[in-house]
Structures are given as structure tokens and as C-alpha cells.
PDB file of C-alpha atoms in Angstrom:
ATOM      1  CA  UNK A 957     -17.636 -31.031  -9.820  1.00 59.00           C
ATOM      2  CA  UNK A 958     -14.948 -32.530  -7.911  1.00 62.00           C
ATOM      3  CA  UNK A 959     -14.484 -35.752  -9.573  1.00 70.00           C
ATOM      4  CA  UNK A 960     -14.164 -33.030 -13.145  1.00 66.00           C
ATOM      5  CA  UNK A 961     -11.548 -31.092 -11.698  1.00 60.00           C
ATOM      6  CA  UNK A 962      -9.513 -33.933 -10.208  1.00 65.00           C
ATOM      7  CA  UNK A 963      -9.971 -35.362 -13.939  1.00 70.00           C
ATOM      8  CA  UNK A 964      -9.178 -32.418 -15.764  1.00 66.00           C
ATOM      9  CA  UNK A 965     -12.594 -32.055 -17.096  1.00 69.00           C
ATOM     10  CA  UNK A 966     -13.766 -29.310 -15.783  1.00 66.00           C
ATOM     11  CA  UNK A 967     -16.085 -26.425 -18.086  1.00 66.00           C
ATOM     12  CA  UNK A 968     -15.289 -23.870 -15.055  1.00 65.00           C
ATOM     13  CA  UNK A 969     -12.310 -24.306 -13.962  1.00 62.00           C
ATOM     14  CA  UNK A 970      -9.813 -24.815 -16.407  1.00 64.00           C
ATOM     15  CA  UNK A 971      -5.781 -24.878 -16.684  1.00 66.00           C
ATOM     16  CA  UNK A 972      -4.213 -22.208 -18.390  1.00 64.00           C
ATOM     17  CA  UNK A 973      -1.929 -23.082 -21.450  1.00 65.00           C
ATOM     18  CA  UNK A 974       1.804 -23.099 -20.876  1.00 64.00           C
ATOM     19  CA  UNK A 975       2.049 -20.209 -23.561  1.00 62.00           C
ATOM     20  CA  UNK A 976      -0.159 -18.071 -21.398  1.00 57.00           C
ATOM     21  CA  UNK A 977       1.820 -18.890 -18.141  1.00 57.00           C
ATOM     22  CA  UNK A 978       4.625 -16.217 -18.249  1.00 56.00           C
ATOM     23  CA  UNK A 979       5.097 -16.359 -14.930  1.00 55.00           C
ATOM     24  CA  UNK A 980       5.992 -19.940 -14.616  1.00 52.00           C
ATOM     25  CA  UNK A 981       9.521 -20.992 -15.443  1.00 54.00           C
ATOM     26  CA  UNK A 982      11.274 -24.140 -15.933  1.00 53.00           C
ATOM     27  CA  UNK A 983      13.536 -24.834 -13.135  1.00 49.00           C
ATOM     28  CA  UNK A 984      16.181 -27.641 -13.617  1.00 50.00           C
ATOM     29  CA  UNK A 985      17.583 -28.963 -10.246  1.00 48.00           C
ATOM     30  CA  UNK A 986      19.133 -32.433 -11.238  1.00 51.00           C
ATOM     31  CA  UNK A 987      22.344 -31.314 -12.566  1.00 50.00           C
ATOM     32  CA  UNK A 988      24.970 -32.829  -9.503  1.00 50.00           C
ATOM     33  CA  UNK A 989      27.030 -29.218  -9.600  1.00 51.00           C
ATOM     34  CA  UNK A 990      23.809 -27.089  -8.413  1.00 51.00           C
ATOM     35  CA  UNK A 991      24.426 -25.626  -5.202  1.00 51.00           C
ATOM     36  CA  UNK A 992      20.371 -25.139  -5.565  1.00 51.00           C
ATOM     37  CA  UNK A 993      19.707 -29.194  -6.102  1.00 51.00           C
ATOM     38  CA  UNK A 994      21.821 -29.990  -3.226  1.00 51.00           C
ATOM     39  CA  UNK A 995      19.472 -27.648  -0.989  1.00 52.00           C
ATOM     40  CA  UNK A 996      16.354 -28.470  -2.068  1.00 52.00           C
ATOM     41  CA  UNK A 997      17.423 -32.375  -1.409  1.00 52.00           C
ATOM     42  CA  UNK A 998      18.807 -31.699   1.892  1.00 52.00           C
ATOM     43  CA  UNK A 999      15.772 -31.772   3.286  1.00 52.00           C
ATOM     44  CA  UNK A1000      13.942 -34.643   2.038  1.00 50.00           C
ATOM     45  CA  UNK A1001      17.364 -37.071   1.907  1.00 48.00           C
ATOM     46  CA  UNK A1002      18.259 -39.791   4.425  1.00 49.00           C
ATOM     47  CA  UNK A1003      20.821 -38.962   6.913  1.00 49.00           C
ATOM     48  CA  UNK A1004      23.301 -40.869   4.935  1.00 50.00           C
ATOM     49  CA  UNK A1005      23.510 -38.502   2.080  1.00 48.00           C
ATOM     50  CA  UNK A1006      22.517 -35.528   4.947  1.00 47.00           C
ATOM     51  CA  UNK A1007      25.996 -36.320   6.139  1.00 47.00           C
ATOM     52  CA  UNK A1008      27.840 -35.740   2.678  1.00 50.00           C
ATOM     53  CA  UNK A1009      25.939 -32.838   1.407  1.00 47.00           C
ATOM     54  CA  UNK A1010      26.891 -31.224   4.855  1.00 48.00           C
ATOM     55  CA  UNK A1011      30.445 -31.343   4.272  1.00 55.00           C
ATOM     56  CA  UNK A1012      29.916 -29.174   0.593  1.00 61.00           C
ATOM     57  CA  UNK A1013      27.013 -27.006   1.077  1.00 61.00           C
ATOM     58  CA  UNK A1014      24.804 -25.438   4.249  1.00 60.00           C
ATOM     59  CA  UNK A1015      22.456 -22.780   4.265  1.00 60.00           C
ATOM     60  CA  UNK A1016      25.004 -21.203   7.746  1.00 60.00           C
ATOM     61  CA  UNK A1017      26.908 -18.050   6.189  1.00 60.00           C
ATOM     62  CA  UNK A1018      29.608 -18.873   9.229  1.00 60.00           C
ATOM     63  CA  UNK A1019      30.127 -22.728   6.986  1.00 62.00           C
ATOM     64  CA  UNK A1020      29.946 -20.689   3.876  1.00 63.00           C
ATOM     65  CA  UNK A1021      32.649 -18.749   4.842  1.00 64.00           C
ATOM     66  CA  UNK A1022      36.531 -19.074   4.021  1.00 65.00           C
ATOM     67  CA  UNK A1023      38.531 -19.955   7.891  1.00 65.00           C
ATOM     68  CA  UNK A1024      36.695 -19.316  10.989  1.00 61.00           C
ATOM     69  CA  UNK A1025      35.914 -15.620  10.575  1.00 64.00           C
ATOM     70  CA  UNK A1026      32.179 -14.056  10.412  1.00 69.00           C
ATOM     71  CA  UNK A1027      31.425 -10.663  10.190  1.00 76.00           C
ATOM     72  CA  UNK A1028      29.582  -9.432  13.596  1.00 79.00           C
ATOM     73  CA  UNK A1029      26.403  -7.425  11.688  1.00 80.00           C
ATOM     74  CA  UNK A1030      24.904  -6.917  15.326  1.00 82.00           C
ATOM     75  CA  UNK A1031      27.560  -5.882  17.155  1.00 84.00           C
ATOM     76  CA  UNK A1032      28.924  -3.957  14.107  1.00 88.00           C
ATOM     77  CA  UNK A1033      25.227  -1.827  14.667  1.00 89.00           C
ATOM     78  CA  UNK A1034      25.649  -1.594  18.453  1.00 89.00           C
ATOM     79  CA  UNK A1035      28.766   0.157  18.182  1.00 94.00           C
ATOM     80  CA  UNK A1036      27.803   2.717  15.522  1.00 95.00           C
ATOM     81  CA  UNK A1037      24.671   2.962  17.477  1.00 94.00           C
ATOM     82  CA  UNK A1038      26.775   3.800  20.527  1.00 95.00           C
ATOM     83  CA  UNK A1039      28.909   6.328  18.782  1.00 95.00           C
ATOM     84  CA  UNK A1040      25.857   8.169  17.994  1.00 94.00           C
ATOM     85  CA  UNK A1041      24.847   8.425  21.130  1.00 92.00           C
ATOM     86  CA  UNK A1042      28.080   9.359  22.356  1.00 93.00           C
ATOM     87  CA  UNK A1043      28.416  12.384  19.564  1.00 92.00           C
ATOM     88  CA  UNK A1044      25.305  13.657  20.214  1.00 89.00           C
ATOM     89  CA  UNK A1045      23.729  12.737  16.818  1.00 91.00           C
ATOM     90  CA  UNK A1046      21.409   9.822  17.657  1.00 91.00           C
ATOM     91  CA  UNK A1047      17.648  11.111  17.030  1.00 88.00           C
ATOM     92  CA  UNK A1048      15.229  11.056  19.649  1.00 85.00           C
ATOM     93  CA  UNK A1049      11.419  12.414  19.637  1.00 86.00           C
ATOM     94  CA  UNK A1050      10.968  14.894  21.789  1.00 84.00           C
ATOM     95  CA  UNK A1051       8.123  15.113  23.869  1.00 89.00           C
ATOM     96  CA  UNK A1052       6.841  18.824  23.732  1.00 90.00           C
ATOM     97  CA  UNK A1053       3.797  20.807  24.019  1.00 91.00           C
ATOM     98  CA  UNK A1054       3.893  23.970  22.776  1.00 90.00           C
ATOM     99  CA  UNK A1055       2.028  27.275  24.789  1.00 89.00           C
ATOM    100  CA  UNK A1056       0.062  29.085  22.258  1.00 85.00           C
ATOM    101  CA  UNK A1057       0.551  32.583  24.701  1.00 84.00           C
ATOM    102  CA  UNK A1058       4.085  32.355  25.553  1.00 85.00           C
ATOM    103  CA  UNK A1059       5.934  31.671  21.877  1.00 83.00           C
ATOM    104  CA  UNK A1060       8.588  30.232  21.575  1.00 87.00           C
ATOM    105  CA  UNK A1061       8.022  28.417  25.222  1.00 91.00           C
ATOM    106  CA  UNK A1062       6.408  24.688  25.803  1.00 91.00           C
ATOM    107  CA  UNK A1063       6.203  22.100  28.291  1.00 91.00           C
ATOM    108  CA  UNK A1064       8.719  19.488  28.167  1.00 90.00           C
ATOM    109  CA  UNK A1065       7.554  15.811  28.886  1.00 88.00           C
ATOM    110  CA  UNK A1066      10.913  13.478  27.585  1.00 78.00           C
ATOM    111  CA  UNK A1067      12.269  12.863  30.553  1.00 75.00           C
ATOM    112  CA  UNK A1068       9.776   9.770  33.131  1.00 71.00           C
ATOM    113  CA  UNK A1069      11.575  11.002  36.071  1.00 68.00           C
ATOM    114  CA  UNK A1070       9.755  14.782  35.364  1.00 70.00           C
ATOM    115  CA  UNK A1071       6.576  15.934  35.492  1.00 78.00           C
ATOM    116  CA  UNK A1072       6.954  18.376  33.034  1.00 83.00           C
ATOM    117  CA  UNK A1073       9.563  21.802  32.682  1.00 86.00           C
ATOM    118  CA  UNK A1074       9.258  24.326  30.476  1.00 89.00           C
ATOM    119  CA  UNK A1075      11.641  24.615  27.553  1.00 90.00           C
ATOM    120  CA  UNK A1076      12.335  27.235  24.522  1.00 90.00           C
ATOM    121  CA  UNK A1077      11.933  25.510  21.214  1.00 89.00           C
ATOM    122  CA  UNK A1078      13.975  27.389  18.428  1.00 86.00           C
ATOM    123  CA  UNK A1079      13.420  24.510  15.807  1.00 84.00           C
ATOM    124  CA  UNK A1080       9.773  24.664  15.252  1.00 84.00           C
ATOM    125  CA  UNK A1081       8.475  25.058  11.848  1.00 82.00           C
ATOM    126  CA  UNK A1082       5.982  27.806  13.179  1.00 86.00           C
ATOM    127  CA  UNK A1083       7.844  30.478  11.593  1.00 79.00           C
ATOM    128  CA  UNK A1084       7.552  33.967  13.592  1.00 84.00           C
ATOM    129  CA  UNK A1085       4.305  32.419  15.301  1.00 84.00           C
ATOM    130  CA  UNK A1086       2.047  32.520  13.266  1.00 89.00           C
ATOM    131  CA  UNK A1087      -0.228  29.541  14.709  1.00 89.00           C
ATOM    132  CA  UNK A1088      -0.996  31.480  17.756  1.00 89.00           C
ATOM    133  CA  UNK A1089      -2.297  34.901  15.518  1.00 91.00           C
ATOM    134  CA  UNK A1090      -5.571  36.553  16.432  1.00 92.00           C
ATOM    135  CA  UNK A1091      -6.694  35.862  12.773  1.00 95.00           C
ATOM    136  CA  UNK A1092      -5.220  32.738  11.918  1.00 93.00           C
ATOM    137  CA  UNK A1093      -7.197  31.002  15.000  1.00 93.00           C
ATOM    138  CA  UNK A1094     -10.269  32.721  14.440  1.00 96.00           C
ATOM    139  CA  UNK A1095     -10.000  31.260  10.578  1.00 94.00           C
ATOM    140  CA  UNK A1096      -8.957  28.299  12.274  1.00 94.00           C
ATOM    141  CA  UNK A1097     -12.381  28.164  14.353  1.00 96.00           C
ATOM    142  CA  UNK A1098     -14.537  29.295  11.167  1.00 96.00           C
ATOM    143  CA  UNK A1099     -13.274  26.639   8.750  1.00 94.00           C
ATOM    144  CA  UNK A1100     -13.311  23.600  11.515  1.00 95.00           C
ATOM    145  CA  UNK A1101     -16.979  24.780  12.672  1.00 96.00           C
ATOM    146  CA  UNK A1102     -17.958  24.710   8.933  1.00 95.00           C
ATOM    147  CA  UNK A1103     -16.210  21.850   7.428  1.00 94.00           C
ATOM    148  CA  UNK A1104     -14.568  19.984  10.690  1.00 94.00           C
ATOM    149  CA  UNK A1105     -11.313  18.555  11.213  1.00 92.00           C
ATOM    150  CA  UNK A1106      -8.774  16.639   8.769  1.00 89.00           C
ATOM    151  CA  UNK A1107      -8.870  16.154   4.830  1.00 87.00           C
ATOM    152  CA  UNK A1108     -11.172  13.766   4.968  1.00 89.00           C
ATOM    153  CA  UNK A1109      -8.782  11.591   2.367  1.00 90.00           C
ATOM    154  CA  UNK A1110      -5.865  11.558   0.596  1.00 87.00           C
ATOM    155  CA  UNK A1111      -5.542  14.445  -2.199  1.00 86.00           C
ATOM    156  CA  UNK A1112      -6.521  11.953  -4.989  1.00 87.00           C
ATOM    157  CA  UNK A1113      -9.416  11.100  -3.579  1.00 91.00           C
ATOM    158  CA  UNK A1114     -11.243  13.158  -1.605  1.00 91.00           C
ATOM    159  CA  UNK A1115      -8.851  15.012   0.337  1.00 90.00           C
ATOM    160  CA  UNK A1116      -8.166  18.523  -1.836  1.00 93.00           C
ATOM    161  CA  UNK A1117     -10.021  21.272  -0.809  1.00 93.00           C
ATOM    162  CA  UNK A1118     -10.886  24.524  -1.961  1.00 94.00           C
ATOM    163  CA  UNK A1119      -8.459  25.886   0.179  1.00 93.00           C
ATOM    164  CA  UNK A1120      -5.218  23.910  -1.043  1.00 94.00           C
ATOM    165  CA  UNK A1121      -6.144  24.927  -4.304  1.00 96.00           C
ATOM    166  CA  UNK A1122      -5.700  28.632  -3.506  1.00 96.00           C
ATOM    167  CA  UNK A1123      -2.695  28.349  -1.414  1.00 96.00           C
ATOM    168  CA  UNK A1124      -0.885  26.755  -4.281  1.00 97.00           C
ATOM    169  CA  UNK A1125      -2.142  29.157  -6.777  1.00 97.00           C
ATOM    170  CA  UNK A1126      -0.964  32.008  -3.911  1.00 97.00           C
ATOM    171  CA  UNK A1127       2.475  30.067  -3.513  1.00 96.00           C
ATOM    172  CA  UNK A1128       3.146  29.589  -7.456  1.00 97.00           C
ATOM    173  CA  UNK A1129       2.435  33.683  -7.861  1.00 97.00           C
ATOM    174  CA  UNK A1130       4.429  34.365  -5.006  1.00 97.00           C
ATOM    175  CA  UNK A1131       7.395  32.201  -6.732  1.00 97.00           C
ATOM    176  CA  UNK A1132       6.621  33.476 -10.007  1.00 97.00           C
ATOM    177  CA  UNK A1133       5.972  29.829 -11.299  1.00 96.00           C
ATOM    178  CA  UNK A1134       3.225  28.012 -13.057  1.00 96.00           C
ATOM    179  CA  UNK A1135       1.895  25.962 -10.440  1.00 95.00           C
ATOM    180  CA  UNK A1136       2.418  25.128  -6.938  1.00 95.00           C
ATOM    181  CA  UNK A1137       1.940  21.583  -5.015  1.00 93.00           C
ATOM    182  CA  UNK A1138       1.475  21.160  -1.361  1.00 92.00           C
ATOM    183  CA  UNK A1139       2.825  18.502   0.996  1.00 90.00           C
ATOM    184  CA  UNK A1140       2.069  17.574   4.295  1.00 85.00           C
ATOM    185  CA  UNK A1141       5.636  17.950   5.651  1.00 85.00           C
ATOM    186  CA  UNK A1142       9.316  18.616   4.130  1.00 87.00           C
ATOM    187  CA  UNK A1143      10.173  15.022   4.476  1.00 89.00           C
ATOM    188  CA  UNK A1144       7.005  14.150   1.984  1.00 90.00           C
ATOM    189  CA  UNK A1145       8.148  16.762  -0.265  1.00 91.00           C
ATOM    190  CA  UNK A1146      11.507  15.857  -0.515  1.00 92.00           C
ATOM    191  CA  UNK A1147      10.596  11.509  -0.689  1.00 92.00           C
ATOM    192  CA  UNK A1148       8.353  12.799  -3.707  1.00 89.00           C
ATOM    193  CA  UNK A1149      10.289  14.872  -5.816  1.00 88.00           C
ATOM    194  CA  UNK A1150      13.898  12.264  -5.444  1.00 91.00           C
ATOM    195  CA  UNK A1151      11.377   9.616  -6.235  1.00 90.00           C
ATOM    196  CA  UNK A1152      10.240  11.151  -9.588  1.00 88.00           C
ATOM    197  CA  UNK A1153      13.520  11.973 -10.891  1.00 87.00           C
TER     198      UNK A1153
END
């Protein structure tokens, strides 16, 4: 089997036609002006030539450059790093654990050098509570005993329940609309729908 493919022979294996190849192009690289034929012969020339392509062409931005100047990308990022920081604005996560009996209060654990201290948290998305109602737990406790924890899958596989289904009916006759269409956080929601359009 060898010896056919090495010969072109082969019944199994078998070359596909130019015709067919559509992603094979012709690529020209002896033409003396190409900036690409004098890179791909860098390598493979003799330090002779080595020494003349050098003095036209490099793959260096900083010898691709007109004079001596090269634009600092790192420390260009540093600095606007560092102004962020400065104003306040650079994002952080923030290590918090919430207490379900004492809303809007949690534990605070961002800072090593303290064990914990408690902290108010105004920008939760638990709106008015709700996570810590008498009913919504006991739901809560009901659905996870009977079905467990986590979709189980995305939501075009395996991962829409009953239960999404009649939220976003709920949510579209709330909103007067035709449908309704969950996601998983406003980030998702907002990647999806600048996406489609």
C-alpha cells in the first residue's frame, strides 16, 4: 500500500483534482520586487545574500520603520492602565458573600490582609431581596430535591426546562409581546442581541 501511494497508484487514497481544490491557490514568489519572496528566501539563503536582503527587508517593525522611532504598545497600555487605576475606573472582582438574613449585608473577602468585614452591597441584581423569600427558598428546595441542581446543558440541547418556558411566556404577557427569551446574565443578553443585528 505504501509503494501505491508513493507511486500515485493508490484505489484508496487518491489526490483530489485541481478543479475540486478551492482552497488551494497559486502563489507566485519569484518575481525580484516581492517583499513576500525576499522573506520566504531569507531563511533558506547563504549568509551572502542574508547580508543584502537585510539591508531592504526584515520581519523587525523597529527596521520597517521610517528614522529611529517605534511606537511603545506596552508602555502605551501601562499608562492607560495606570490612569485607570488612578480614576477609580479599573474593574476589579470583588470578593463577597452575601447573608441571606441580613439583606443588603455580606462578608467581604478582597482584601489578603483581612479575614473578612462586613459590607452593604447596593449593586446586586437581587432586586428588593427576593432570593432570601420564605417562598422562593422553599420552591428553591422543592425543585432542586426533585430535579437537582444546574440545566443539565445548554438550552439547545438539553438544558430548557419546563420552567424557562413559563417564565418567558409570564415575561412576554407581562411586556405585552409575543414571546420572551431568557439569558443567563445581562452581559449574554446584550453579546446576543448586538451580534444578530
Amino acid at each position: 500500500m505504501l509503494s501505491e501511494l508513493q507511486d500515485g497508484k493508490s484505489k484508496i487514497v487518491q489526490k483530489a483534482a485541481p478543479e475540486v481544490q478551492e482552497d488551494v491557490k497559486a502563489f507566485k514568489t519569484d518575481l525580484p520586487s516581492s517583499l513576500v519572496s525576499v522573506s520566504l528566501r531569507k531563511p533558506f539563503s547563504g549568509p551572502q545574500e542574508q547580508e543584502q536582503i537585510s539591508g531592504k527587508v526584515t520581519h523587525l517593525i523597529q527596521n520597517n520603520m521610517p528614522g529611529n522611532y517605534v511606537f511603545s504598545y506596552d508602555q502605551f497600555f501601562r499608562d492607560k492602565i495606570m490612569e485607570k487605576k488612578q480614576d477609580h475606573t479599573y474593574r476589579v472582582f470583588k470578593t463577597v458573600n452575601r447573608w441571606a438574613d441580613a439583606y443588603p449585608f455580606a462578608q467581604h473577602f478582597s482584601e489578603a490582609s483581612v479575614a473578612s468585614k462586613d459590607v452593604s452591597v447596593w449593586c446586586s441584581n437581587d432586586y428588593l431581596g427576593m432570593s432570601r423569600h420564605p417562598q422562593v427558598l422553599q420552591a428553591t428546595q422543592e425543585t432542586l430535591q426533585r430535579h437537582g441542581a444546574g440545566a443539565g446543558g445548554t438550552r439547545n440541547i438539553s438544558g430548557t426546562s419546563k420552567f424557562h418556558v413559563e417564565l418567558e411566556q409570564e415575561l412576554a404577557e407581562l411586556h405585552q409581546k409575543d414571546s420572551a427569551l431568557l439569558f443567563s446574565s445581562c452581559f449574554v443578553a446584550n453579546d446576543s442581541t448586538l451580534f444578530t443585528l
